Short mmCIF file of N, CA, C and O and ligand atoms in Angstrom, two decimals:
data_model
loop_
_atom_site.label_atom_id
_atom_site.label_comp_id
_atom_site.label_asym_id
_atom_site.label_seq_id
_atom_site.Cartn_x
_atom_site.Cartn_y
_atom_site.Cartn_z
N MET H 264 -1.22 -2.74 -29.14
CA MET H 264 -1.99 -2.45 -27.92
C MET H 264 -1.78 -3.59 -26.91
O MET H 264 -1.99 -4.75 -27.21
N LYS H 265 -1.32 -3.22 -25.73
CA LYS H 265 -1.12 -4.23 -24.69
C LYS H 265 -2.43 -4.48 -23.96
O LYS H 265 -3.32 -3.65 -23.97
N LYS H 266 -2.48 -5.65 -23.30
CA LYS H 266 -3.70 -5.94 -22.55
C LYS H 266 -3.60 -5.34 -21.15
O LYS H 266 -2.53 -4.93 -20.71
N ASP H 267 -4.73 -5.31 -20.47
CA ASP H 267 -4.75 -4.83 -19.09
C ASP H 267 -4.46 -6.01 -18.15
O ASP H 267 -4.44 -7.18 -18.57
N ILE H 268 -4.23 -5.72 -16.88
CA ILE H 268 -4.06 -6.76 -15.86
C ILE H 268 -5.44 -7.34 -15.55
O ILE H 268 -6.34 -6.59 -15.18
N GLU H 269 -5.59 -8.66 -15.77
CA GLU H 269 -6.92 -9.25 -15.62
C GLU H 269 -6.99 -10.41 -14.65
O GLU H 269 -8.08 -10.85 -14.29
N SER H 270 -5.86 -10.96 -14.26
CA SER H 270 -5.91 -12.20 -13.48
C SER H 270 -4.69 -12.33 -12.57
O SER H 270 -3.72 -11.58 -12.70
N ALA H 271 -4.76 -13.34 -11.72
CA ALA H 271 -3.63 -13.64 -10.84
C ALA H 271 -2.40 -14.04 -11.66
O ALA H 271 -1.27 -13.75 -11.27
N VAL H 272 -2.62 -14.69 -12.80
CA VAL H 272 -1.50 -15.08 -13.67
C VAL H 272 -0.79 -13.83 -14.20
O VAL H 272 0.45 -13.77 -14.25
N ASP H 273 -1.58 -12.81 -14.56
CA ASP H 273 -0.98 -11.55 -15.03
C ASP H 273 -0.13 -10.92 -13.92
O ASP H 273 0.97 -10.42 -14.17
N ILE H 274 -0.65 -10.95 -12.71
CA ILE H 274 0.08 -10.37 -11.57
C ILE H 274 1.37 -11.16 -11.34
O ILE H 274 2.44 -10.59 -11.12
N ARG H 275 1.26 -12.47 -11.41
CA ARG H 275 2.45 -13.32 -11.23
C ARG H 275 3.53 -12.98 -12.27
O ARG H 275 4.71 -12.87 -11.95
N ASN H 276 3.10 -12.80 -13.53
CA ASN H 276 4.06 -12.44 -14.59
C ASN H 276 4.71 -11.09 -14.31
O ASN H 276 5.91 -10.91 -14.54
N LEU H 277 3.91 -10.17 -13.82
CA LEU H 277 4.43 -8.85 -13.48
C LEU H 277 5.47 -8.95 -12.35
O LEU H 277 6.56 -8.38 -12.44
N VAL H 278 5.12 -9.70 -11.31
CA VAL H 278 6.02 -9.87 -10.17
C VAL H 278 7.34 -10.52 -10.63
O VAL H 278 8.42 -10.11 -10.23
N GLU H 279 7.24 -11.50 -11.52
CA GLU H 279 8.45 -12.17 -12.01
C GLU H 279 9.34 -11.23 -12.81
O GLU H 279 10.56 -11.21 -12.62
N LEU H 280 8.72 -10.44 -13.70
CA LEU H 280 9.52 -9.49 -14.49
C LEU H 280 10.17 -8.46 -13.56
O LEU H 280 11.36 -8.13 -13.70
N PHE H 281 9.39 -7.97 -12.59
CA PHE H 281 9.92 -6.99 -11.64
C PHE H 281 11.14 -7.55 -10.90
O PHE H 281 12.19 -6.89 -10.82
N TYR H 282 11.06 -8.77 -10.39
CA TYR H 282 12.20 -9.33 -9.65
C TYR H 282 13.37 -9.71 -10.56
O TYR H 282 14.51 -9.70 -10.10
N ASP H 283 13.10 -10.01 -11.83
CA ASP H 283 14.22 -10.18 -12.77
C ASP H 283 15.04 -8.89 -12.81
O ASP H 283 16.27 -8.93 -12.84
N LYS H 284 14.34 -7.77 -12.81
CA LYS H 284 15.03 -6.47 -12.85
C LYS H 284 15.73 -6.20 -11.52
O LYS H 284 16.86 -5.73 -11.49
N VAL H 285 15.01 -6.47 -10.41
CA VAL H 285 15.58 -6.21 -9.08
C VAL H 285 16.88 -7.00 -8.89
O VAL H 285 17.88 -6.47 -8.39
N LYS H 286 16.87 -8.27 -9.31
CA LYS H 286 18.05 -9.13 -9.10
C LYS H 286 19.27 -8.61 -9.85
O LYS H 286 20.40 -8.87 -9.45
N GLN H 287 19.04 -7.86 -10.94
CA GLN H 287 20.16 -7.32 -11.71
C GLN H 287 20.51 -5.89 -11.31
O GLN H 287 21.39 -5.27 -11.91
N ASP H 288 19.79 -5.37 -10.32
CA ASP H 288 19.98 -3.96 -9.97
C ASP H 288 21.00 -3.82 -8.84
O ASP H 288 20.78 -4.33 -7.74
N PRO H 289 22.11 -3.10 -9.08
CA PRO H 289 23.16 -3.00 -8.07
C PRO H 289 22.69 -2.36 -6.76
O PRO H 289 23.18 -2.70 -5.69
N LEU H 290 21.74 -1.42 -6.85
CA LEU H 290 21.26 -0.73 -5.66
C LEU H 290 20.34 -1.61 -4.81
O LEU H 290 20.38 -1.59 -3.59
N LEU H 291 19.49 -2.39 -5.47
CA LEU H 291 18.46 -3.13 -4.74
C LEU H 291 18.79 -4.60 -4.49
O LEU H 291 18.36 -5.17 -3.48
N SER H 292 19.55 -5.22 -5.38
CA SER H 292 19.75 -6.67 -5.24
C SER H 292 20.37 -7.09 -3.90
O SER H 292 20.01 -8.15 -3.38
N PRO H 293 21.28 -6.26 -3.29
CA PRO H 293 21.86 -6.71 -2.01
C PRO H 293 20.83 -6.95 -0.91
O PRO H 293 21.05 -7.78 -0.03
N PHE H 294 19.68 -6.22 -0.96
CA PHE H 294 18.66 -6.44 0.06
C PHE H 294 18.11 -7.86 -0.01
O PHE H 294 17.67 -8.42 0.98
N PHE H 295 18.12 -8.42 -1.21
CA PHE H 295 17.50 -9.73 -1.43
C PHE H 295 18.50 -10.89 -1.38
O PHE H 295 18.13 -12.02 -1.15
N THR H 296 19.77 -10.55 -1.62
CA THR H 296 20.76 -11.63 -1.73
C THR H 296 21.88 -11.54 -0.69
O THR H 296 22.58 -12.52 -0.46
N GLN H 297 22.05 -10.36 -0.07
CA GLN H 297 23.16 -10.17 0.86
C GLN H 297 22.70 -9.91 2.29
O GLN H 297 23.03 -10.64 3.19
N TYR H 298 21.92 -8.81 2.47
CA TYR H 298 21.49 -8.43 3.82
C TYR H 298 20.55 -9.50 4.38
O TYR H 298 20.59 -9.82 5.55
N ILE H 299 19.67 -10.00 3.53
CA ILE H 299 18.95 -11.24 3.85
C ILE H 299 19.00 -12.10 2.59
O ILE H 299 19.28 -11.60 1.50
N ARG H 300 18.74 -13.36 2.77
CA ARG H 300 18.74 -14.27 1.63
C ARG H 300 17.29 -14.69 1.39
O ARG H 300 16.76 -15.54 2.09
N VAL H 301 16.68 -14.04 0.42
CA VAL H 301 15.25 -14.27 0.19
C VAL H 301 15.02 -15.66 -0.40
O VAL H 301 15.74 -16.10 -1.30
N ASN H 302 14.02 -16.33 0.16
CA ASN H 302 13.57 -17.60 -0.41
C ASN H 302 12.53 -17.26 -1.50
O ASN H 302 11.38 -16.95 -1.20
N TRP H 303 12.98 -17.31 -2.76
CA TRP H 303 12.12 -16.83 -3.86
C TRP H 303 10.86 -17.67 -4.00
O TRP H 303 9.81 -17.15 -4.37
N GLU H 304 10.97 -18.96 -3.70
CA GLU H 304 9.79 -19.82 -3.84
C GLU H 304 8.68 -19.42 -2.88
O GLU H 304 7.51 -19.64 -3.14
N LYS H 305 9.09 -18.83 -1.75
CA LYS H 305 8.08 -18.34 -0.81
C LYS H 305 7.68 -16.90 -1.11
O LYS H 305 6.52 -16.53 -0.98
N HIS H 306 8.69 -16.10 -1.47
CA HIS H 306 8.44 -14.66 -1.62
C HIS H 306 7.55 -14.33 -2.82
O HIS H 306 6.69 -13.46 -2.71
N LEU H 307 7.74 -15.01 -3.95
CA LEU H 307 6.96 -14.66 -5.15
C LEU H 307 5.45 -14.84 -4.94
O LEU H 307 4.67 -13.95 -5.28
N PRO H 308 5.01 -15.97 -4.34
CA PRO H 308 3.57 -16.09 -4.08
C PRO H 308 3.06 -15.06 -3.07
O PRO H 308 1.93 -14.58 -3.20
N VAL H 309 3.89 -14.68 -2.09
CA VAL H 309 3.48 -13.64 -1.12
C VAL H 309 3.24 -12.33 -1.86
O VAL H 309 2.22 -11.65 -1.67
N MET H 310 4.18 -11.98 -2.75
CA MET H 310 4.04 -10.72 -3.49
C MET H 310 2.86 -10.77 -4.45
O MET H 310 2.17 -9.77 -4.64
N THR H 311 2.63 -11.94 -5.06
CA THR H 311 1.49 -12.06 -5.98
C THR H 311 0.19 -11.84 -5.21
O THR H 311 -0.69 -11.10 -5.67
N SER H 312 0.09 -12.43 -4.02
CA SER H 312 -1.18 -12.26 -3.29
C SER H 312 -1.31 -10.85 -2.74
O SER H 312 -2.41 -10.30 -2.66
N PHE H 313 -0.17 -10.22 -2.40
CA PHE H 313 -0.21 -8.81 -1.96
C PHE H 313 -0.81 -7.93 -3.06
O PHE H 313 -1.72 -7.14 -2.83
N TRP H 314 -0.33 -8.11 -4.30
CA TRP H 314 -0.81 -7.27 -5.41
C TRP H 314 -2.21 -7.68 -5.87
O TRP H 314 -2.97 -6.84 -6.37
N GLU H 315 -2.54 -8.96 -5.72
CA GLU H 315 -3.93 -9.36 -6.02
C GLU H 315 -4.90 -8.64 -5.09
O GLU H 315 -5.96 -8.18 -5.50
N ASN H 316 -4.53 -8.58 -3.81
CA ASN H 316 -5.33 -7.84 -2.84
C ASN H 316 -5.50 -6.39 -3.25
O ASN H 316 -6.60 -5.85 -3.19
N ALA H 317 -4.37 -5.78 -3.66
CA ALA H 317 -4.38 -4.36 -3.96
C ALA H 317 -5.23 -4.05 -5.19
O ALA H 317 -5.87 -3.01 -5.27
N VAL H 318 -5.25 -4.98 -6.18
CA VAL H 318 -5.92 -4.69 -7.45
C VAL H 318 -7.31 -5.32 -7.52
O VAL H 318 -8.26 -4.69 -7.99
N PHE H 319 -7.42 -6.56 -7.06
CA PHE H 319 -8.71 -7.26 -7.19
C PHE H 319 -9.41 -7.48 -5.84
O PHE H 319 -10.49 -8.05 -5.79
N TYR H 320 -8.78 -7.10 -4.76
CA TYR H 320 -9.34 -7.25 -3.41
C TYR H 320 -9.67 -8.70 -3.08
O TYR H 320 -10.61 -8.97 -2.35
N ASN H 321 -8.90 -9.65 -3.63
CA ASN H 321 -9.23 -11.06 -3.36
C ASN H 321 -8.01 -11.93 -3.05
O ASN H 321 -8.09 -13.14 -3.11
N GLY H 322 -6.90 -11.32 -2.74
CA GLY H 322 -5.71 -12.12 -2.42
C GLY H 322 -5.82 -12.67 -1.00
O GLY H 322 -6.76 -12.39 -0.28
N THR H 323 -4.82 -13.44 -0.64
CA THR H 323 -4.83 -14.03 0.70
C THR H 323 -3.79 -13.34 1.58
O THR H 323 -3.53 -13.79 2.68
N TYR H 324 -3.21 -12.25 1.08
CA TYR H 324 -2.11 -11.61 1.81
C TYR H 324 -2.60 -11.06 3.16
O TYR H 324 -3.61 -10.40 3.23
N ALA H 325 -1.85 -11.38 4.21
CA ALA H 325 -2.23 -10.89 5.53
C ALA H 325 -0.99 -10.53 6.34
O ALA H 325 -0.95 -10.73 7.54
N GLY H 326 0.03 -10.02 5.68
CA GLY H 326 1.28 -9.70 6.38
C GLY H 326 1.33 -8.24 6.81
O GLY H 326 0.35 -7.51 6.72
N ASN H 327 2.50 -7.84 7.26
CA ASN H 327 2.71 -6.46 7.70
C ASN H 327 3.99 -5.92 7.05
O ASN H 327 5.07 -6.00 7.61
N PRO H 328 3.83 -5.40 5.81
CA PRO H 328 5.01 -4.97 5.05
C PRO H 328 5.82 -3.87 5.74
O PRO H 328 7.04 -3.85 5.62
N ILE H 329 5.13 -2.97 6.47
CA ILE H 329 5.89 -1.88 7.12
C ILE H 329 6.88 -2.48 8.12
O ILE H 329 8.06 -2.13 8.14
N GLN H 330 6.38 -3.45 8.91
CA GLN H 330 7.25 -4.10 9.89
C GLN H 330 8.43 -4.82 9.22
O GLN H 330 9.57 -4.71 9.65
N THR H 331 8.12 -5.55 8.13
CA THR H 331 9.18 -6.26 7.39
C THR H 331 10.27 -5.29 6.94
O THR H 331 11.46 -5.55 7.07
N HIS H 332 9.86 -4.13 6.40
CA HIS H 332 10.84 -3.19 5.87
C HIS H 332 11.54 -2.40 6.97
O HIS H 332 12.67 -1.96 6.80
N ARG H 333 10.86 -2.23 8.13
CA ARG H 333 11.56 -1.62 9.29
C ARG H 333 12.70 -2.53 9.72
O ARG H 333 13.79 -2.06 10.06
N ARG H 334 12.45 -3.83 9.72
CA ARG H 334 13.51 -4.78 10.08
C ARG H 334 14.65 -4.71 9.07
O ARG H 334 15.82 -4.71 9.44
N LEU H 335 14.28 -4.67 7.77
CA LEU H 335 15.31 -4.56 6.72
C LEU H 335 16.15 -3.30 6.91
O LEU H 335 17.37 -3.32 6.77
N ASN H 336 15.45 -2.20 7.22
CA ASN H 336 16.10 -0.91 7.41
C ASN H 336 17.12 -0.95 8.55
O ASN H 336 18.11 -0.22 8.53
N GLN H 337 16.86 -1.83 9.54
CA GLN H 337 17.83 -1.97 10.63
C GLN H 337 19.07 -2.75 10.19
O GLN H 337 20.17 -2.53 10.68
N LEU H 338 18.87 -3.67 9.25
CA LEU H 338 20.01 -4.43 8.73
C LEU H 338 20.87 -3.56 7.82
O LEU H 338 22.09 -3.64 7.82
N PHE H 339 20.17 -2.76 7.00
CA PHE H 339 20.86 -1.84 6.11
C PHE H 339 19.94 -0.65 5.87
O PHE H 339 18.81 -0.84 5.42
N PRO H 340 20.40 0.57 6.18
CA PRO H 340 19.53 1.74 6.07
C PRO H 340 18.97 1.94 4.67
O PRO H 340 19.72 1.97 3.69
N MET H 341 17.64 2.07 4.59
CA MET H 341 17.00 2.31 3.29
C MET H 341 16.88 3.82 3.08
O MET H 341 16.58 4.54 4.02
N THR H 342 17.12 4.23 1.84
CA THR H 342 17.09 5.66 1.54
C THR H 342 16.05 5.95 0.47
O THR H 342 15.50 5.02 -0.16
N ALA H 343 15.82 7.24 0.23
CA ALA H 343 14.91 7.65 -0.83
C ALA H 343 15.36 7.07 -2.17
O ALA H 343 14.53 6.68 -2.99
N ASP H 344 16.66 6.99 -2.39
CA ASP H 344 17.18 6.42 -3.66
C ASP H 344 16.70 4.99 -3.85
O ASP H 344 16.33 4.59 -4.97
N HIS H 345 16.72 4.19 -2.78
CA HIS H 345 16.24 2.80 -2.88
C HIS H 345 14.77 2.77 -3.29
O HIS H 345 14.37 2.03 -4.19
N PHE H 346 13.97 3.60 -2.61
CA PHE H 346 12.53 3.59 -2.90
C PHE H 346 12.26 4.11 -4.31
O PHE H 346 11.39 3.58 -5.01
N ASN H 347 13.00 5.14 -4.72
CA ASN H 347 12.79 5.68 -6.08
C ASN H 347 13.14 4.63 -7.14
O ASN H 347 12.43 4.48 -8.14
N GLN H 348 14.23 3.91 -6.91
CA GLN H 348 14.64 2.89 -7.87
C GLN H 348 13.63 1.75 -7.90
O GLN H 348 13.28 1.24 -8.96
N TRP H 349 13.16 1.36 -6.70
CA TRP H 349 12.14 0.31 -6.59
C TRP H 349 10.93 0.70 -7.45
O TRP H 349 10.42 -0.10 -8.25
N LEU H 350 10.48 1.95 -7.26
CA LEU H 350 9.28 2.42 -7.99
C LEU H 350 9.53 2.48 -9.50
O LEU H 350 8.65 2.11 -10.29
N PHE H 351 10.73 2.91 -9.87
CA PHE H 351 11.08 2.99 -11.29
C PHE H 351 11.02 1.59 -11.93
O PHE H 351 10.43 1.41 -12.99
N LEU H 352 11.59 0.59 -11.24
CA LEU H 352 11.58 -0.77 -11.80
C LEU H 352 10.17 -1.34 -11.83
O LEU H 352 9.79 -2.04 -12.77
N PHE H 353 9.39 -1.03 -10.80
CA PHE H 353 8.02 -1.55 -10.77
C PHE H 353 7.19 -0.93 -11.89
O PHE H 353 6.52 -1.64 -12.65
N THR H 354 7.26 0.38 -12.03
CA THR H 354 6.50 1.09 -13.06
C THR H 354 6.95 0.63 -14.46
O THR H 354 6.10 0.40 -15.33
N SER H 355 8.26 0.48 -14.66
CA SER H 355 8.75 0.01 -15.97
C SER H 355 8.21 -1.38 -16.28
O SER H 355 7.85 -1.67 -17.43
N SER H 356 8.15 -2.25 -15.26
CA SER H 356 7.66 -3.62 -15.48
C SER H 356 6.19 -3.59 -15.89
O SER H 356 5.78 -4.28 -16.83
N VAL H 357 5.40 -2.77 -15.19
CA VAL H 357 3.97 -2.65 -15.55
C VAL H 357 3.86 -2.17 -17.00
O VAL H 357 3.13 -2.75 -17.81
N ASN H 358 4.61 -1.11 -17.33
CA ASN H 358 4.50 -0.52 -18.67
C ASN H 358 4.95 -1.46 -19.78
O ASN H 358 4.44 -1.40 -20.89
N GLU H 359 5.90 -2.34 -19.47
CA GLU H 359 6.37 -3.29 -20.50
C GLU H 359 5.30 -4.31 -20.84
O GLU H 359 5.24 -4.80 -21.96
N LEU H 360 4.47 -4.67 -19.86
CA LEU H 360 3.53 -5.78 -20.06
C LEU H 360 2.09 -5.36 -20.30
O LEU H 360 1.36 -6.03 -21.01
N PHE H 361 1.68 -4.28 -19.67
CA PHE H 361 0.23 -3.98 -19.62
C PHE H 361 -0.09 -2.53 -19.90
O PHE H 361 0.74 -1.65 -19.70
N GLU H 362 -1.35 -2.31 -20.33
CA GLU H 362 -1.90 -0.96 -20.29
C GLU H 362 -3.39 -1.04 -20.05
O GLU H 362 -4.05 -2.02 -20.42
N GLY H 363 -3.93 -0.04 -19.36
CA GLY H 363 -5.36 -0.03 -19.05
C GLY H 363 -5.60 0.46 -17.64
O GLY H 363 -4.69 0.92 -16.96
N GLU H 364 -6.86 0.31 -17.23
CA GLU H 364 -7.31 0.86 -15.95
C GLU H 364 -6.58 0.23 -14.77
O GLU H 364 -6.11 0.92 -13.87
N LYS H 365 -6.48 -1.12 -14.78
CA LYS H 365 -5.83 -1.82 -13.66
C LYS H 365 -4.32 -1.55 -13.66
O LYS H 365 -3.71 -1.47 -12.61
N ALA H 366 -3.76 -1.40 -14.86
CA ALA H 366 -2.33 -1.09 -14.96
C ALA H 366 -2.05 0.27 -14.32
O ALA H 366 -1.06 0.44 -13.60
N GLU H 367 -2.95 1.24 -14.56
CA GLU H 367 -2.78 2.56 -13.94
C GLU H 367 -2.97 2.45 -12.44
O GLU H 367 -2.24 3.05 -11.66
N LEU H 368 -3.99 1.65 -12.03
CA LEU H 368 -4.30 1.50 -10.60
C LEU H 368 -3.11 0.91 -9.83
O LEU H 368 -2.75 1.40 -8.76
N ILE H 369 -2.49 -0.12 -10.39
CA ILE H 369 -1.41 -0.77 -9.65
C ILE H 369 -0.20 0.16 -9.53
O ILE H 369 0.46 0.19 -8.48
N LYS H 370 0.05 0.97 -10.55
CA LYS H 370 1.16 1.93 -10.47
C LYS H 370 0.88 3.00 -9.42
O LYS H 370 1.77 3.39 -8.66
N GLN H 371 -0.38 3.44 -9.39
CA GLN H 371 -0.79 4.44 -8.41
C GLN H 371 -0.65 3.90 -6.98
O GLN H 371 -0.15 4.57 -6.08
N LYS H 372 -1.08 2.63 -6.81
CA LYS H 372 -0.99 2.02 -5.48
C LYS H 372 0.46 1.83 -5.07
O LYS H 372 0.82 2.04 -3.92
N ALA H 373 1.29 1.40 -6.02
CA ALA H 373 2.71 1.22 -5.72
C ALA H 373 3.31 2.55 -5.26
O ALA H 373 4.06 2.61 -4.28
N PHE H 374 2.94 3.63 -5.96
CA PHE H 374 3.45 4.95 -5.59
C PHE H 374 2.99 5.34 -4.18
O PHE H 374 3.80 5.77 -3.35
N SER H 375 1.70 5.16 -3.89
CA SER H 375 1.18 5.55 -2.56
C SER H 375 1.83 4.73 -1.46
O SER H 375 2.26 5.28 -0.44
N ILE H 376 1.91 3.41 -1.67
CA ILE H 376 2.46 2.55 -0.61
C ILE H 376 3.94 2.86 -0.41
O ILE H 376 4.42 2.95 0.71
N ALA H 377 4.67 3.05 -1.52
CA ALA H 377 6.10 3.36 -1.42
C ALA H 377 6.31 4.68 -0.68
O ALA H 377 7.24 4.83 0.11
N THR H 378 5.43 5.65 -0.92
CA THR H 378 5.55 6.96 -0.26
C THR H 378 5.34 6.83 1.24
O THR H 378 6.12 7.34 2.05
N ILE H 379 4.30 6.08 1.62
CA ILE H 379 4.01 5.88 3.04
C ILE H 379 5.12 5.05 3.69
O ILE H 379 5.59 5.35 4.79
N MET H 380 5.55 4.02 2.97
CA MET H 380 6.59 3.13 3.51
C MET H 380 7.90 3.91 3.72
O MET H 380 8.55 3.79 4.74
N LYS H 381 8.24 4.72 2.73
CA LYS H 381 9.46 5.53 2.84
C LYS H 381 9.40 6.40 4.09
O LYS H 381 10.36 6.47 4.87
N MET H 382 8.24 7.02 4.33
CA MET H 382 8.08 7.89 5.48
C MET H 382 8.18 7.09 6.79
O MET H 382 8.90 7.45 7.70
N LYS H 383 7.47 5.96 6.85
CA LYS H 383 7.42 5.20 8.10
C LYS H 383 8.72 4.46 8.38
O LYS H 383 9.09 4.26 9.53
N VAL H 384 9.38 4.02 7.34
CA VAL H 384 10.58 3.21 7.53
C VAL H 384 11.82 4.07 7.74
O VAL H 384 12.63 3.80 8.61
N THR H 385 11.94 5.16 6.94
CA THR H 385 13.17 5.96 7.03
C THR H 385 12.96 7.23 7.84
O THR H 385 13.92 7.89 8.21
N GLY H 386 11.69 7.58 8.09
CA GLY H 386 11.41 8.81 8.80
C GLY H 386 11.47 10.03 7.89
O GLY H 386 11.34 11.16 8.34
N ALA H 387 11.63 9.79 6.57
CA ALA H 387 11.75 10.91 5.62
C ALA H 387 10.41 11.62 5.42
O ALA H 387 9.36 10.99 5.47
N ASP H 388 10.46 12.89 5.18
CA ASP H 388 9.27 13.66 4.86
C ASP H 388 8.87 13.36 3.41
O ASP H 388 9.63 13.66 2.49
N PRO H 389 7.70 12.74 3.19
CA PRO H 389 7.36 12.31 1.83
C PRO H 389 7.14 13.47 0.87
O PRO H 389 7.15 13.30 -0.34
N PHE H 390 6.91 14.68 1.42
CA PHE H 390 6.61 15.81 0.54
C PHE H 390 7.84 16.64 0.22
O PHE H 390 7.77 17.61 -0.51
N SER H 391 8.97 16.23 0.80
CA SER H 391 10.19 16.96 0.51
C SER H 391 10.87 16.31 -0.69
O SER H 391 10.86 15.10 -0.84
N THR H 392 11.48 17.14 -1.57
CA THR H 392 12.18 16.57 -2.72
C THR H 392 13.68 16.50 -2.44
O THR H 392 14.45 16.07 -3.28
N SER H 393 14.10 16.91 -1.24
CA SER H 393 15.53 16.99 -0.97
C SER H 393 16.12 15.68 -0.46
O SER H 393 17.31 15.59 -0.25
N HIS H 394 15.28 14.67 -0.21
CA HIS H 394 15.86 13.39 0.12
C HIS H 394 15.00 12.26 -0.38
O HIS H 394 14.14 12.47 -1.21
C1 LIG W 83 13.56 0.28 -0.97
C2 LIG W 83 12.76 -0.51 -1.65
C3 LIG W 83 12.45 -1.92 -1.21
C4 LIG W 83 13.30 -2.96 -0.93
C5 LIG W 83 14.82 -2.97 -1.03
C6 LIG W 83 12.48 -4.09 -0.54
C7 LIG W 83 12.95 -5.34 -0.18
C8 LIG W 83 12.18 -6.34 0.38
C9 LIG W 83 12.71 -7.55 0.97
C10 LIG W 83 14.19 -7.94 1.03
C11 LIG W 83 11.66 -8.25 1.46
C12 LIG W 83 11.72 -9.52 2.30
C13 LIG W 83 11.47 -10.77 1.54
C14 LIG W 83 11.52 -11.98 2.47
O1 LIG W 83 11.33 -11.83 3.69
O2 LIG W 83 11.75 -13.05 1.98
C15 LIG W 83 10.45 -7.52 1.14
C16 LIG W 83 9.19 -7.93 1.42
C17 LIG W 83 8.06 -7.30 0.95
N1 LIG W 83 8.02 -6.12 0.24
FE1 LIG W 83 9.58 -4.92 -0.15
N2 LIG W 83 11.16 -3.73 -0.59
C18 LIG W 83 11.09 -2.41 -0.99
C19 LIG W 83 9.97 -1.66 -1.21
C20 LIG W 83 8.71 -2.18 -1.21
C21 LIG W 83 7.52 -1.45 -1.59
C22 LIG W 83 7.50 0.00 -2.06
C23 LIG W 83 6.47 -2.33 -1.48
C24 LIG W 83 5.01 -2.14 -1.78
C25 LIG W 83 4.54 -1.20 -2.60
C26 LIG W 83 6.99 -3.59 -1.00
C27 LIG W 83 6.26 -4.71 -0.71
C28 LIG W 83 6.71 -5.81 -0.02
C29 LIG W 83 5.86 -6.85 0.54
C30 LIG W 83 4.34 -6.93 0.45
C31 LIG W 83 6.70 -7.77 1.16
C32 LIG W 83 6.30 -9.05 1.90
C33 LIG W 83 6.22 -8.76 3.37
C34 LIG W 83 5.74 -10.00 4.11
O3 LIG W 83 6.53 -10.95 4.23
O4 LIG W 83 4.58 -10.02 4.52
N3 LIG W 83 8.35 -3.47 -0.85
N4 LIG W 83 10.81 -6.35 0.49
#
């Protein structure tokens, strides 16, 4: 039986496992290492506080992810495949480490945000399965 997500440390571990997967992923890694060069020391705490906000409502995140990804989309067009792979890696990371109410919540939030982001960033219809 795995434990549930209970703390900022748990979120940090999740974010680290997720990015270990992203860095090895041929579809997603170029966004982080080629199209832009992400400063991991800055990005990991930003992502941890983003997810702390989403799950515990107590993070310090105050950015604008839609704007960030619109900019990325201009550097390299993002497609439904990118978002689907992102979600697959995120959900797999949660499932490898945790189970419980918060684990379900974070997967649900990731799905909702990814759906909205996909629509706003790429202009894709979120209810269509054809793209
Ligand atoms: C196609 C899939 C995605 C790719 C390739 C991607 C890639 C990136 C990259 C390269 C950055 C910039 C890091 C930096 O500036 O150092 C970023 C930032 C971020 N991403 Fe994504 N992302 C994707 C989907 C998502 C989704 C679905 C979410 C949320 C559920 C998300 C949440 C964030 C957040 C919160 C930031 C920080 C924005 C800020 O600086 O305030 N991303 N992403």
